[in-house]
Coordinates of C-alpha atoms in Angstrom, one line a residue:
X1 CA -9.3 33.8 -3.4
X2 CA -8.9 30.7 -5.6
X3 CA -7.1 27.7 -3.8
X4 CA -3.4 27.8 -4.1
X5 CA -1.7 24.5 -5.6
X6 CA -0.6 23.9 -2.4
X7 CA -4.1 23.4 -0.9
X8 CA -5.2 21.6 -4.3
X9 CA -2.3 19.0 -3.9
X10 CA -3.0 18.5 -0.2
X11 CA -7.0 18.0 -0.8
X12 CA -5.9 15.5 -3.6
X13 CA -3.7 13.5 -1.1
X14 CA -6.6 13.4 1.6
X15 CA -9.2 12.2 -0.9
X16 CA -6.8 9.5 -1.9
X17 CA -6.2 8.8 1.8
X18 CA -9.9 8.7 2.1
X19 CA -10.1 5.9 -0.5
X20 CA -10.5 8.3 -3.2
X21 CA -13.6 9.4 -2.1
X22 CA -14.1 13.1 -1.0
X23 CA -13.8 13.3 3.3
X24 CA -16.7 14.2 5.2
X25 CA -16.3 17.4 7.1
X26 CA -17.6 18.2 10.4
X27 CA -18.4 14.3 11.1
X28 CA -17.4 12.4 14.4
X29 CA -17.3 9.1 12.8
X30 CA -14.3 6.9 13.4
X31 CA -11.7 6.8 10.4
X32 CA -11.1 3.7 8.8
X33 CA -7.9 2.6 10.3
X34 CA -5.2 1.8 7.3
X35 CA -1.6 1.5 6.2
X36 CA -0.2 3.7 3.7
X37 CA 3.0 2.3 1.8
X38 CA 4.9 4.7 -0.4
X39 CA 8.1 5.0 -2.1
X40 CA 11.0 7.7 -1.7
X41 CA 9.1 10.1 -4.6
X42 CA 5.7 9.4 -2.4
X43 CA 7.3 10.6 0.6
X44 CA 8.6 13.8 -0.7
X45 CA 5.4 14.4 -1.8
X46 CA 3.6 13.9 1.2
X47 CA 6.2 15.4 3.7
X48 CA 5.8 19.1 3.1
X49 CA 2.1 19.0 3.0
X50 CA 0.9 16.9 5.5
X51 CA 2.4 16.2 8.9
X52 CA 2.3 12.9 11.1
X53 CA -0.8 14.1 13.3
X54 CA -2.8 14.7 10.1
X55 CA -2.1 11.2 8.8
X56 CA -3.3 9.9 12.1
X57 CA -6.4 11.9 12.0
X58 CA -7.3 10.2 8.7
X59 CA -7.0 6.8 10.1
X60 CA -3.1 6.4 8.8
X61 CA -1.5 3.7 11.6
X62 CA 1.3 3.1 9.8
X63 CA 3.2 4.6 7.0
X64 CA 6.0 2.3 5.2
X65 CA 8.3 2.6 2.6
X66 CA 7.3 -0.1 0.0
X67 CA 10.9 -1.5 -0.2
X68 CA 11.4 -2.0 3.3
X69 CA 10.9 -5.2 5.3
X70 CA 7.0 -5.2 6.1
X71 CA 5.1 -7.7 7.9
X72 CA 1.8 -9.0 7.0
X73 CA -1.2 -7.3 8.4
X74 CA -4.2 -9.2 7.1
X75 CA -7.0 -7.5 8.4
X76 CA -6.1 -3.9 7.4
X77 CA -6.5 -2.2 3.8
X78 CA -3.2 -0.6 2.3
X79 CA -3.2 2.3 0.3
X80 CA -0.2 2.4 -2.0
X81 CA 1.5 5.9 -3.3
X82 CA 4.1 5.1 -5.8
X83 CA 5.6 5.9 -9.1
X84 CA 4.9 3.3 -11.7
X85 CA 8.4 2.2 -12.0
X86 CA 9.5 -1.4 -12.8
X87 CA 11.0 -2.1 -9.4
X88 CA 7.9 -0.7 -7.9
X89 CA 5.5 -2.9 -10.0
X90 CA 7.6 -6.1 -9.0
X91 CA 7.4 -5.3 -5.4
X92 CA 3.5 -4.8 -5.4
X93 CA 3.2 -7.9 -7.3
X94 CA 5.4 -9.6 -4.5
X95 CA 2.9 -8.0 -2.0
X96 CA -0.2 -9.4 -3.6
X97 CA 1.8 -13.0 -3.7
X98 CA 2.5 -12.7 0.0
X99 CA -1.1 -11.9 0.9
X100 CA 0.4 -8.9 3.4
X101 CA -2.9 -6.9 3.5
X102 CA -6.7 -7.5 3.5
X103 CA -7.1 -5.1 0.2
X104 CA -5.0 -2.8 -1.8
X105 CA -5.7 0.6 -3.1
X106 CA -3.2 1.4 -5.6
X107 CA -2.2 5.0 -6.1
X108 CA 0.3 5.7 -8.9
X109 CA 2.0 9.2 -8.8
X110 CA 1.8 9.6 -12.4
X111 CA 0.1 7.7 -15.0
X112 CA 0.8 3.9 -15.2
X113 CA 1.0 2.3 -18.6
X114 CA -1.0 -0.7 -19.9
X115 CA 1.9 -3.2 -19.9
X116 CA 2.5 -2.6 -16.5
X117 CA -1.1 -2.4 -15.4
X118 CA -1.2 -6.0 -17.0
X119 CA 1.4 -7.0 -15.1
X120 CA -0.3 -6.2 -11.7
X121 CA -3.5 -8.0 -12.9
X122 CA -1.6 -11.2 -14.1
X123 CA 0.2 -11.4 -10.3
X124 CA -3.3 -10.5 -8.7
X125 CA -4.7 -13.3 -11.0
X126 CA -2.0 -15.9 -9.9
X127 CA -2.1 -15.0 -6.4
X128 CA -5.6 -15.1 -6.4
X129 CA -6.3 -11.9 -5.1
X130 CA -8.1 -10.2 -7.6
X131 CA -11.0 -9.4 -5.3
X132 CA -8.4 -7.7 -2.9
X133 CA -7.4 -5.1 -5.6
X134 CA -10.1 -2.6 -4.7
X135 CA -9.2 0.4 -6.9
X136 CA -6.4 1.4 -9.0
X137 CA -5.9 5.3 -9.8
X138 CA -3.5 7.7 -11.7
X139 CA -3.2 10.6 -9.3
X140 CA -0.9 13.0 -11.5
X141 CA 0.8 14.3 -8.4
X142 CA 4.2 14.3 -9.4
X143 CA 5.7 17.2 -8.3
X144 CA 6.3 18.8 -4.9
X145 CA 4.7 21.9 -3.2
X146 CA 6.9 23.7 -0.9
X147 CA 4.7 26.5 -0.4
X148 CA 1.5 28.1 -1.8
X149 CA 3.4 29.8 -5.0
X150 CA 6.4 27.4 -5.5
X151 CA 7.0 23.9 -6.5
X152 CA 9.7 21.8 -7.7
X153 CA 9.5 19.0 -10.4
X154 CA 11.3 16.2 -8.2
X155 CA 13.9 15.6 -5.4
X156 CA 15.0 11.7 -5.9
X157 CA 17.2 11.4 -9.0
X158 CA 16.9 15.2 -9.6
X159 CA 20.7 14.9 -11.0
X160 CA 19.0 13.3 -14.1
X161 CA 17.2 16.7 -14.8
X162 CA 19.6 18.9 -13.5
X163 CA 21.5 21.9 -15.4
X164 CA 24.5 19.5 -16.0
X165 CA 22.7 16.9 -17.4
X166 CA 21.0 19.0 -19.9
X167 CA 24.2 20.9 -20.6
X168 CA 27.0 18.1 -20.7
X169 CA 28.6 18.1 -24.2
X170 CA 28.5 14.3 -24.7
X171 CA 24.5 13.9 -23.9
X172 CA 22.7 11.6 -26.5
X173 CA 19.6 12.7 -28.3
X174 CA 18.0 9.7 -26.4
X175 CA 19.0 11.1 -23.2
X176 CA 17.6 14.7 -24.0
X177 CA 14.4 13.2 -25.0
X178 CA 13.9 11.1 -21.7
X179 CA 14.9 14.5 -19.5
X180 CA 12.4 16.4 -21.8
X181 CA 9.5 13.9 -21.2
X182 CA 10.6 13.6 -17.4
X183 CA 9.9 17.6 -17.0
X184 CA 6.9 17.2 -19.1
X185 CA 5.2 14.6 -17.2
X186 CA 5.6 16.5 -13.9
X187 CA 4.4 19.8 -15.4
X188 CA 1.3 18.2 -16.7
X189 CA 0.6 16.9 -13.3
X190 CA 0.8 20.0 -12.2
X191 CA -1.6 21.8 -14.3
X192 CA -4.1 18.6 -13.8
X193 CA -3.9 19.5 -10.0
X194 CA -4.3 23.2 -10.7
X195 CA -7.2 22.5 -13.2
X196 CA -5.9 24.9 -15.6
X197 CA -4.8 24.9 -19.1
X198 CA -1.9 27.3 -19.5
X199 CA -0.9 29.7 -22.4
X200 CA 2.7 28.7 -22.8
X201 CA 5.2 31.3 -23.7
X202 CA 9.0 30.2 -24.1
X203 CA 12.4 31.4 -26.1
X204 CA 13.5 29.7 -29.1
X205 CA 16.1 27.3 -29.6
X206 CA 17.0 25.8 -26.5
X207 CA 15.7 23.1 -23.7
X208 CA 12.9 25.8 -22.8
X209 CA 11.1 25.2 -26.2
X210 CA 11.6 21.8 -26.4
X211 CA 9.6 21.4 -23.0
X212 CA 7.1 23.7 -24.6
X213 CA 6.3 21.9 -27.6
X214 CA 5.9 18.6 -25.8
X215 CA 3.7 20.0 -23.3
X216 CA 1.6 21.7 -25.7
X217 CA 0.9 18.4 -27.7
X218 CA 0.4 16.6 -24.2
X219 CA -2.4 19.1 -23.2
X220 CA -4.1 19.3 -26.6
X221 CA -4.1 15.3 -27.0
X222 CA -5.9 15.3 -23.7
X223 CA -8.3 18.0 -24.2
X224 CA -9.3 16.4 -27.5
X225 CA -10.6 13.4 -26.0
X226 CA -13.5 15.1 -24.1
X227 CA -14.9 12.1 -22.5
X228 CA -11.6 11.3 -21.0
X229 CA -10.2 14.5 -20.4
X230 CA -8.5 14.9 -17.1
X231 CA -9.5 18.9 -17.3
X232 CA -13.3 18.5 -17.5
X233 CA -16.0 16.8 -16.0
X234 CA -15.8 14.3 -13.2
X235 CA -12.0 13.7 -13.9
X236 CA -10.9 16.9 -12.3
X237 CA -10.5 15.3 -9.0
X238 CA -9.0 17.8 -6.4
X239 CA -8.5 20.4 -9.2
X240 CA -11.4 23.0 -10.4
X241 CA -11.4 23.5 -14.1
X242 CA -11.2 27.5 -14.9
X243 CA -11.6 29.2 -18.2
X244 CA -9.4 31.8 -16.6
X245 CA -6.2 30.4 -18.2
X246 CA -2.6 31.1 -16.5
X247 CA 0.3 32.4 -18.3
X248 CA 3.0 29.8 -18.0
X249 CA 6.4 31.0 -18.7
X250 CA 9.3 28.8 -19.6
X251 CA 13.0 30.0 -19.0
X252 CA 16.2 28.3 -19.7
X253 CA 18.5 28.8 -16.6
X254 CA 21.2 30.2 -19.0
X255 CA 19.0 33.1 -19.3
X256 CA 20.8 34.5 -16.1
X257 CA 23.4 32.4 -14.4
X258 CA 24.4 35.3 -12.0
X259 CA 21.4 35.2 -9.6
X260 CA 21.9 31.5 -8.5
X261 CA 25.1 32.1 -7.5
X262 CA 24.7 35.7 -5.9
X263 CA 24.9 35.6 -1.9
X264 CA 21.6 36.6 -0.4
X265 CA 20.3 38.5 2.7
X266 CA 16.7 37.5 3.1
X267 CA 15.9 34.9 5.9
X268 CA 14.8 31.9 3.5
X269 CA 17.5 32.3 1.1
X270 CA 20.3 32.8 3.6
X271 CA 18.8 29.1 5.6
X272 CA 18.8 28.0 2.0
X273 CA 22.4 28.8 1.0
X274 CA 24.1 28.3 4.4
X275 CA 22.4 25.5 6.2
X276 CA 21.3 22.1 5.4
X277 CA 17.4 23.0 4.3
X278 CA 15.8 20.3 2.7
X279 CA 11.9 20.2 1.5
X280 CA 11.2 22.7 4.3
X281 CA 13.3 21.0 6.9
X282 CA 16.1 22.7 8.1
X283 CA 19.0 20.3 10.0
X284 CA 22.1 21.7 12.0
X285 CA 24.4 20.7 14.7
X286 CA 22.9 20.9 18.1
X287 CA 25.4 23.2 20.2
X288 CA 26.9 21.0 22.9
X289 CA 27.2 23.7 25.8
X290 CA 30.1 25.1 27.4
X291 CA 30.8 22.1 29.6
X292 CA 34.6 20.9 29.0
X293 CA 35.0 17.1 28.3
X294 CA 37.0 15.5 30.9
X295 CA 40.8 15.2 30.3
X296 CA 41.8 12.5 27.9
X297 CA 38.2 11.9 26.9
X298 CA 36.7 12.0 23.5
X299 CA 35.1 15.1 22.3
X300 CA 31.3 15.0 22.7
X301 CA 29.9 14.1 19.5
X302 CA 27.4 16.6 18.0
X303 CA 23.7 16.0 17.6
X304 CA 21.9 16.7 14.6
X305 CA 18.9 18.8 15.3
X306 CA 16.0 19.4 12.3
X307 CA 13.3 21.9 12.6
X308 CA 10.1 22.0 10.1
X309 CA 9.7 25.4 8.6
X310 CA 5.7 25.0 7.6
X311 CA 2.9 27.0 6.4
X312 CA 1.6 26.8 10.2
X313 CA 4.4 28.6 11.4
X314 CA 3.2 32.4 11.6
X315 CA 6.5 33.9 12.1
X316 CA 8.1 32.1 9.1
X317 CA 5.3 33.1 6.8
X318 CA 5.6 36.4 7.9
X319 CA 9.4 37.1 7.7
X320 CA 11.0 34.1 5.3
X321 CA 11.3 36.9 2.7
X322 CA 12.4 39.8 5.2
X323 CA 16.0 40.9 5.6
X324 CA 18.1 38.9 8.0
X325 CA 18.6 42.0 10.4
X326 CA 15.0 42.8 10.7
X327 CA 14.2 38.9 11.4
X328 CA 17.0 39.0 14.2
X329 CA 15.1 42.0 15.5
X330 CA 11.3 40.4 15.1
X331 CA 13.0 37.4 17.1
X332 CA 13.7 39.6 20.0
X333 CA 10.5 41.7 19.8
X334 CA 8.5 38.1 19.9
X335 CA 10.7 36.8 22.9
X336 CA 10.2 40.2 24.8
X337 CA 6.5 39.8 24.3
X338 CA 6.3 35.8 25.4
X339 CA 8.5 36.9 28.7
X340 CA 6.0 39.9 29.5
X341 CA 3.3 37.1 29.0
X342 CA 4.9 34.5 31.3
X343 CA 5.6 37.1 34.0
X344 CA 1.8 38.0 34.1
X345 CA 0.8 34.5 34.7
X346 CA 3.7 34.4 37.5
X347 CA 2.3 37.6 39.1
X348 CA -1.4 36.2 38.9
X349 CA 0.0 33.0 40.5
X350 CA 1.7 34.5 43.2
X351 CA -1.4 36.9 44.2
X352 CA -3.5 33.9 44.1
X353 CA -1.2 32.4 46.7
X354 CA -0.3 29.5 44.3
X355 CA 3.2 29.9 44.9
X356 CA 5.7 32.3 46.8
X357 CA 5.1 33.6 50.3
X358 CA 1.3 34.7 51.7
X359 CA 0.6 38.1 50.4
X360 CA -1.9 38.5 53.3
X361 CA -5.7 38.8 53.2
X362 CA -7.2 39.1 49.5
X363 CA -10.6 40.9 49.0
X364 CA -13.3 38.8 47.6
X365 CA -13.7 41.3 44.6
X366 CA -10.0 41.2 43.7
X367 CA -10.0 37.4 44.3
X368 CA -12.8 37.1 41.6
X369 CA -11.0 39.5 39.4
X370 CA -7.7 37.8 39.4
X371 CA -9.4 34.3 39.1
X372 CA -10.6 35.4 35.9
X373 CA -7.5 36.7 34.5
X374 CA -5.8 33.3 35.6
X375 CA -8.2 31.2 34.0
X376 CA -7.9 33.1 31.0
X377 CA -4.3 33.0 31.3
X378 CA -4.2 29.2 31.7
X379 CA -6.5 28.6 28.8
X380 CA -4.0 30.6 26.6
X381 CA -1.0 28.4 27.9
X382 CA -1.0 26.1 24.9
X383 CA -0.9 28.7 22.4
X384 CA 1.9 30.4 24.7
X385 CA 4.0 27.0 24.8
X386 CA 3.8 26.6 21.1
X387 CA 4.9 30.4 20.5
X388 CA 7.7 29.6 23.1
X389 CA 8.9 26.4 20.7
X390 CA 8.6 28.6 17.7
X391 CA 10.8 31.3 19.5
X392 CA 13.4 29.0 20.2
X393 CA 13.5 27.5 16.8
X394 CA 14.1 30.7 15.0
X395 CA 16.4 31.9 17.6
X396 CA 18.9 28.5 17.0
X397 CA 18.3 28.8 13.4
X398 CA 18.8 32.5 13.2
X399 CA 22.1 32.1 15.5
X400 CA 23.3 29.5 13.0
X401 CA 23.0 31.6 10.2
X402 CA 24.4 34.4 12.0
X403 CA 27.7 32.3 12.6
X404 CA 27.9 31.8 8.9
X405 CA 27.6 35.7 8.2
X406 CA 30.2 36.4 10.9
X407 CA 32.6 34.2 9.6
X408 CA 32.2 34.2 6.1
X409 CA 31.9 37.9 6.0
X410 CA 28.7 37.3 3.8
X411 CA 27.5 41.0 4.5
X412 CA 30.6 42.3 2.3
X413 CA 30.1 39.6 -0.5
X414 CA 26.1 40.5 -0.6
X415 CA 26.7 44.2 -0.8
X416 CA 29.7 44.1 -3.4
X417 CA 27.7 41.7 -5.4
X418 CA 24.5 44.0 -5.8
X419 CA 27.1 46.7 -6.8
X420 CA 28.4 44.8 -9.3
X421 CA 25.2 43.7 -10.9
X422 CA 23.7 47.2 -10.8
X423 CA 26.7 48.7 -12.1
X424 CA 27.4 51.1 -8.9
X425 CA 30.4 52.5 -7.8
X426 CA 32.7 50.1 -6.1
X427 CA 34.5 51.1 -3.0
X428 CA 37.1 48.2 -2.9
X429 CA 38.8 46.2 -5.4
X430 CA 37.8 42.7 -6.5
X431 CA 41.1 41.5 -5.8
X432 CA 41.4 43.0 -2.5
X433 CA 38.2 40.7 -1.1
X434 CA 39.8 37.6 -3.3
X435 CA 43.0 38.1 -1.9
X436 CA 41.6 38.5 1.9
X437 CA 42.2 35.3 3.9
X438 CA 39.6 36.2 6.6
X439 CA 36.8 37.1 3.8
X440 CA 34.6 33.7 3.3
X441 CA 35.6 30.3 1.7
X442 CA 37.2 29.6 -1.8
X443 CA 33.6 28.5 -2.8
X444 CA 32.6 32.5 -1.7
X445 CA 35.5 33.7 -3.6
X446 CA 34.6 32.0 -6.6
X447 CA 31.1 32.8 -6.5
X448 CA 31.8 36.4 -6.5
X449 CA 34.6 36.3 -9.3
X450 CA 32.0 34.9 -11.7
X451 CA 29.3 37.2 -11.0
X452 CA 31.9 39.8 -12.1
X453 CA 32.8 37.8 -15.4
X454 CA 29.0 37.1 -16.1
X455 CA 27.7 40.7 -15.6
X456 CA 31.0 42.5 -16.9
X457 CA 30.3 44.5 -20.1
X458 CA 33.5 43.4 -21.5
X459 CA 35.4 40.6 -20.4
X460 CA 38.9 41.3 -18.4
X461 CA 41.9 41.5 -20.7
X462 CA 44.1 38.7 -20.4
X463 CA 46.7 40.3 -18.1
X464 CA 44.0 41.1 -15.7
X465 CA 42.4 37.7 -15.6
X466 CA 45.7 35.8 -15.0
X467 CA 46.1 38.3 -11.9
X468 CA 42.5 37.1 -10.9
X469 CA 43.1 33.5 -11.7
X470 CA 46.6 33.5 -9.5
X471 CA 44.7 35.0 -6.8
X472 CA 41.9 32.2 -6.9
X473 CA 44.3 29.4 -6.8
X474 CA 46.1 31.0 -3.9
X475 CA 43.0 30.8 -2.1
X476 CA 42.4 27.1 -3.0
X477 CA 39.9 27.8 -5.9
X478 CA 38.8 25.4 -8.5
X479 CA 38.6 27.0 -11.9
X480 CA 36.7 24.6 -13.7
X481 CA 33.6 26.1 -13.4
X482 CA 35.3 29.5 -14.5
X483 CA 36.4 27.5 -17.7
X484 CA 32.5 26.7 -18.4
X485 CA 31.4 30.0 -17.9
X486 CA 33.9 31.4 -20.4
X487 CA 33.0 29.0 -23.0
X488 CA 29.2 29.4 -22.3
X489 CA 29.8 33.3 -22.6
X490 CA 31.8 33.1 -25.8
X491 CA 29.3 30.5 -27.4
X492 CA 25.9 32.5 -26.6
X493 CA 27.4 35.7 -27.5
X494 CA 25.5 37.6 -24.5
X495 CA 28.0 40.8 -24.5
X496 CA 24.7 42.6 -23.9
X497 CA 23.4 40.5 -21.0
X498 CA 24.6 42.9 -18.4
X499 CA 22.0 45.3 -19.4
X500 CA 19.2 42.9 -18.7
X501 CA 19.8 43.5 -14.9
X502 CA 19.2 47.0 -14.9
X503 CA 21.0 50.3 -13.3
X504 CA 18.4 51.1 -11.3
X505 CA 17.4 47.7 -9.7
X506 CA 19.3 47.8 -6.4
X507 CA 17.2 50.0 -4.1
X508 CA 18.7 50.6 -0.3
X509 CA 16.2 49.8 2.1
X510 CA 17.7 51.6 4.9
X511 CA 19.7 50.2 7.8
X512 CA 19.0 47.7 10.3
X513 CA 20.8 46.9 13.4
X514 CA 21.4 43.4 14.5
X515 CA 20.4 42.9 17.9
X516 CA 22.7 42.3 20.9
X517 CA 20.7 39.4 21.9
X518 CA 22.2 37.6 18.7
X519 CA 25.3 39.2 17.8
X520 CA 26.7 40.4 20.9
X521 CA 27.9 43.6 19.6
X522 CA 26.3 46.2 17.4
X523 CA 26.5 45.9 13.5
X524 CA 24.9 48.0 11.0
X525 CA 24.1 46.3 7.7
X526 CA 22.7 48.3 4.3
X527 CA 20.0 46.1 3.2
X528 CA 19.4 45.7 -0.5
X529 CA 16.8 44.5 -3.0
X530 CA 17.4 43.5 -6.4
X531 CA 14.1 43.7 -8.3
X532 CA 15.2 44.0 -12.0
X533 CA 16.3 40.5 -12.7
X534 CA 16.0 39.2 -16.3
X535 CA 13.0 36.9 -15.6
X536 CA 11.2 39.4 -13.7
X537 CA 11.5 41.6 -16.4
X538 CA 10.3 39.2 -19.1
X539 CA 7.5 38.1 -16.7
X540 CA 6.3 41.7 -16.3
X541 CA 6.3 42.5 -20.1
X542 CA 4.4 39.3 -20.8
X543 CA 1.9 40.0 -18.2
X544 CA 1.5 43.7 -19.0
X545 CA 1.8 43.3 -23.1
X546 CA 4.9 45.4 -22.9
X547 CA 2.9 48.6 -22.0
X548 CA 2.0 49.3 -18.6
X549 CA 3.8 49.1 -15.1
X550 CA 3.2 45.9 -12.8
X551 CA -0.4 46.0 -11.3
X552 CA -1.1 45.1 -7.9
X553 CA -2.9 41.3 -7.4
X554 CA -1.1 39.2 -9.8
X555 CA -0.6 35.9 -8.4
X556 CA 2.9 34.3 -9.4
X557 CA 3.5 30.7 -9.1
X558 CA 7.3 29.6 -8.9
X559 CA 8.5 26.5 -10.3
X560 CA 12.0 24.9 -10.9
X561 CA 12.9 21.5 -12.1
X562 CA 15.5 21.2 -9.2
X563 CA 16.2 23.0 -6.1
X564 CA 19.7 23.6 -5.7
X565 CA 21.7 26.3 -3.7
X566 CA 24.8 27.9 -5.1
X567 CA 27.2 25.6 -3.7
X568 CA 25.6 22.8 -5.7
X569 CA 25.4 25.0 -8.7
X570 CA 28.9 25.8 -8.5
X571 CA 29.7 22.0 -8.5
X572 CA 27.8 21.3 -11.6
X573 CA 29.5 24.3 -13.4
X574 CA 32.7 22.8 -12.3
X575 CA 32.2 19.3 -13.7
X576 CA 31.0 20.8 -16.9
X577 CA 34.1 22.7 -16.8
X578 CA 36.2 19.7 -16.6
X579 CA 34.8 18.3 -19.7

C-alpha cells in the first residue's frame, strides 16, 4: 500500500533533521547532536508527527522557539524550521550576528523569496558567518497532518483564512487575494509532499473556484520547468511522483452549513465538540477527588491534564470512529482483560513464594513450569503497563465526555437533528426542546434551531419564527447567527438544499448500553450514522462518473483550511450576522 501523507511528511521532517540527507537504517552510529529552532508554525507541524523521544533519537538535544531568549551554544549545529516571514528573517539575521551556533541549516516551511534570501546573505556577510550558513532549503511542508487521511492548512492565524474572513461583507479584493494565495500555497506544499499532480474539480462562481484556478496555474508553472520541477527527478525529496493522479475535490463551506453544527455521536467527534481537543492533544480539568477542603480554606484549584491521542494508540485508532456507547463498552472489556493478566502475574508470584504466605513444598516440574510462565509474564510487563496507561487515559476522557452528554442531553439533540436532516417523523416538538431548561446550553439550542432552519423545505412562517425567537431569547441565545443564515439562505436561493441530504441517509445501528462502570446506571441510546451528506454524494458521483455505486478500496484524504468545532463556527456566524 502506498505511503500515507502522514508518513511522507514525517519522512520529510526526519530527512530535514538529518541535515537534509536520508537517515541510515539499522545503524548503531551515534547521531550528530544538534539544536532545533522553530517558530509556532513549525511547532504545529512537528508536534502531531514526532514525539520528543523520536527527536532525541535523531540527536535533537534542545528544541526552542525562534523568538525565545536563547543562550549561545557555539559548538553545536542548529537546524531552523520556520516560515519565511519578515520577523523570522530578522531574527535569523540577529542570530548570525550574535554567533549563537557553530553552523546554520536554514529550512523554510514554504518557499522563501529572493529578496529575503538576499537579506540573509547580507547579514551573514556582515557578521563574517558566510561559511557557517551550511544549507538553505525550501521544505514545502506548509500544512499540518493530523492523521493518515486528514490534514489542515494551518493552526496559527487561522482566523485569517476562516469562514468569517472569506464571507465578511466588507472584505477588500486585496484581502481576498491574500487569503486565496495563503490557501493555495499550503495546498501546493501538500501535493509536493504527496508527490502527485491532482485532477482538480470544483463548483463555479465561489471561493473554491478561485483557489482551484490559482492552484492549477501554480502547478502548471512548476511542471513547465522540467529541470526545476518539484514533481520530477531528485527534487522530489520525501515524495515519490506517481502517474496515478488523485482526484482533488474543492468544496465551498456554503455547500453544507448544517453538518458543522450537528451534534455528533462518535468518539473522536464528541471529544472535538465538547472538550479542548487541539492538534491531537485533549486537555481537560483533572478531577480533584472527594476530599473536602478544610473549613474556611480556598477550594482546591483544578489542574489541567493533557493526553496525546496518536497513531501509536491502538485503542484510539480502532475506536475513534465508533459510536460512544461502543467505546464505553470496549474500555470496560480492555480493563477486564488487563485485570485478568494482572491477577495471573500475582498468582504466579504467590505460587513461587515471592509474596504472601508459604504455599508448602513445590515440585521441580511445577517449579520449572511456573518459572517459565513468570518469566513470560515479566517480559510482557512493559506492554502491560502501557496498556494500563491507555486504559486510564480513555477512561478519563470517556468519563469527561459522558459528563457533558448527561448534563446537556446530547443524545436527545443528536437523535432529533438526525431526524430533522433525514425528514423522519418527529416525536417531540422543536419548541419543547428549546424551552426545556434542563436540555443543553443556549449554544446547543441555537445549533438545533439553525439545523432546522437550514434543512427545512419551506422556512417557518413569521408567526412561528417569532415564537421560536422568543423561546431562544428566553434561554439566553444570541440570534445574530440566525440573522446571517436568513440572509445566506435568501441570497443563495437554496430551497432545494434539504434534498441533498437524502431521506435514507440515517440508518439505525441497533442499541448499545453504556456500561455501569462509566454511567453508574443503565442507559440505552439508539445509534445512527448519516451517510448521504452533500459532500459525500458529490465525491461518489465524481469518483464513479455518476454511474456505479461506490467501490471498496478507494482511499480518501480529507483536508480543511481550518479545523473548528461547532461552538467556534457559531461564533463566526454570529459575527457575520452582527454585520
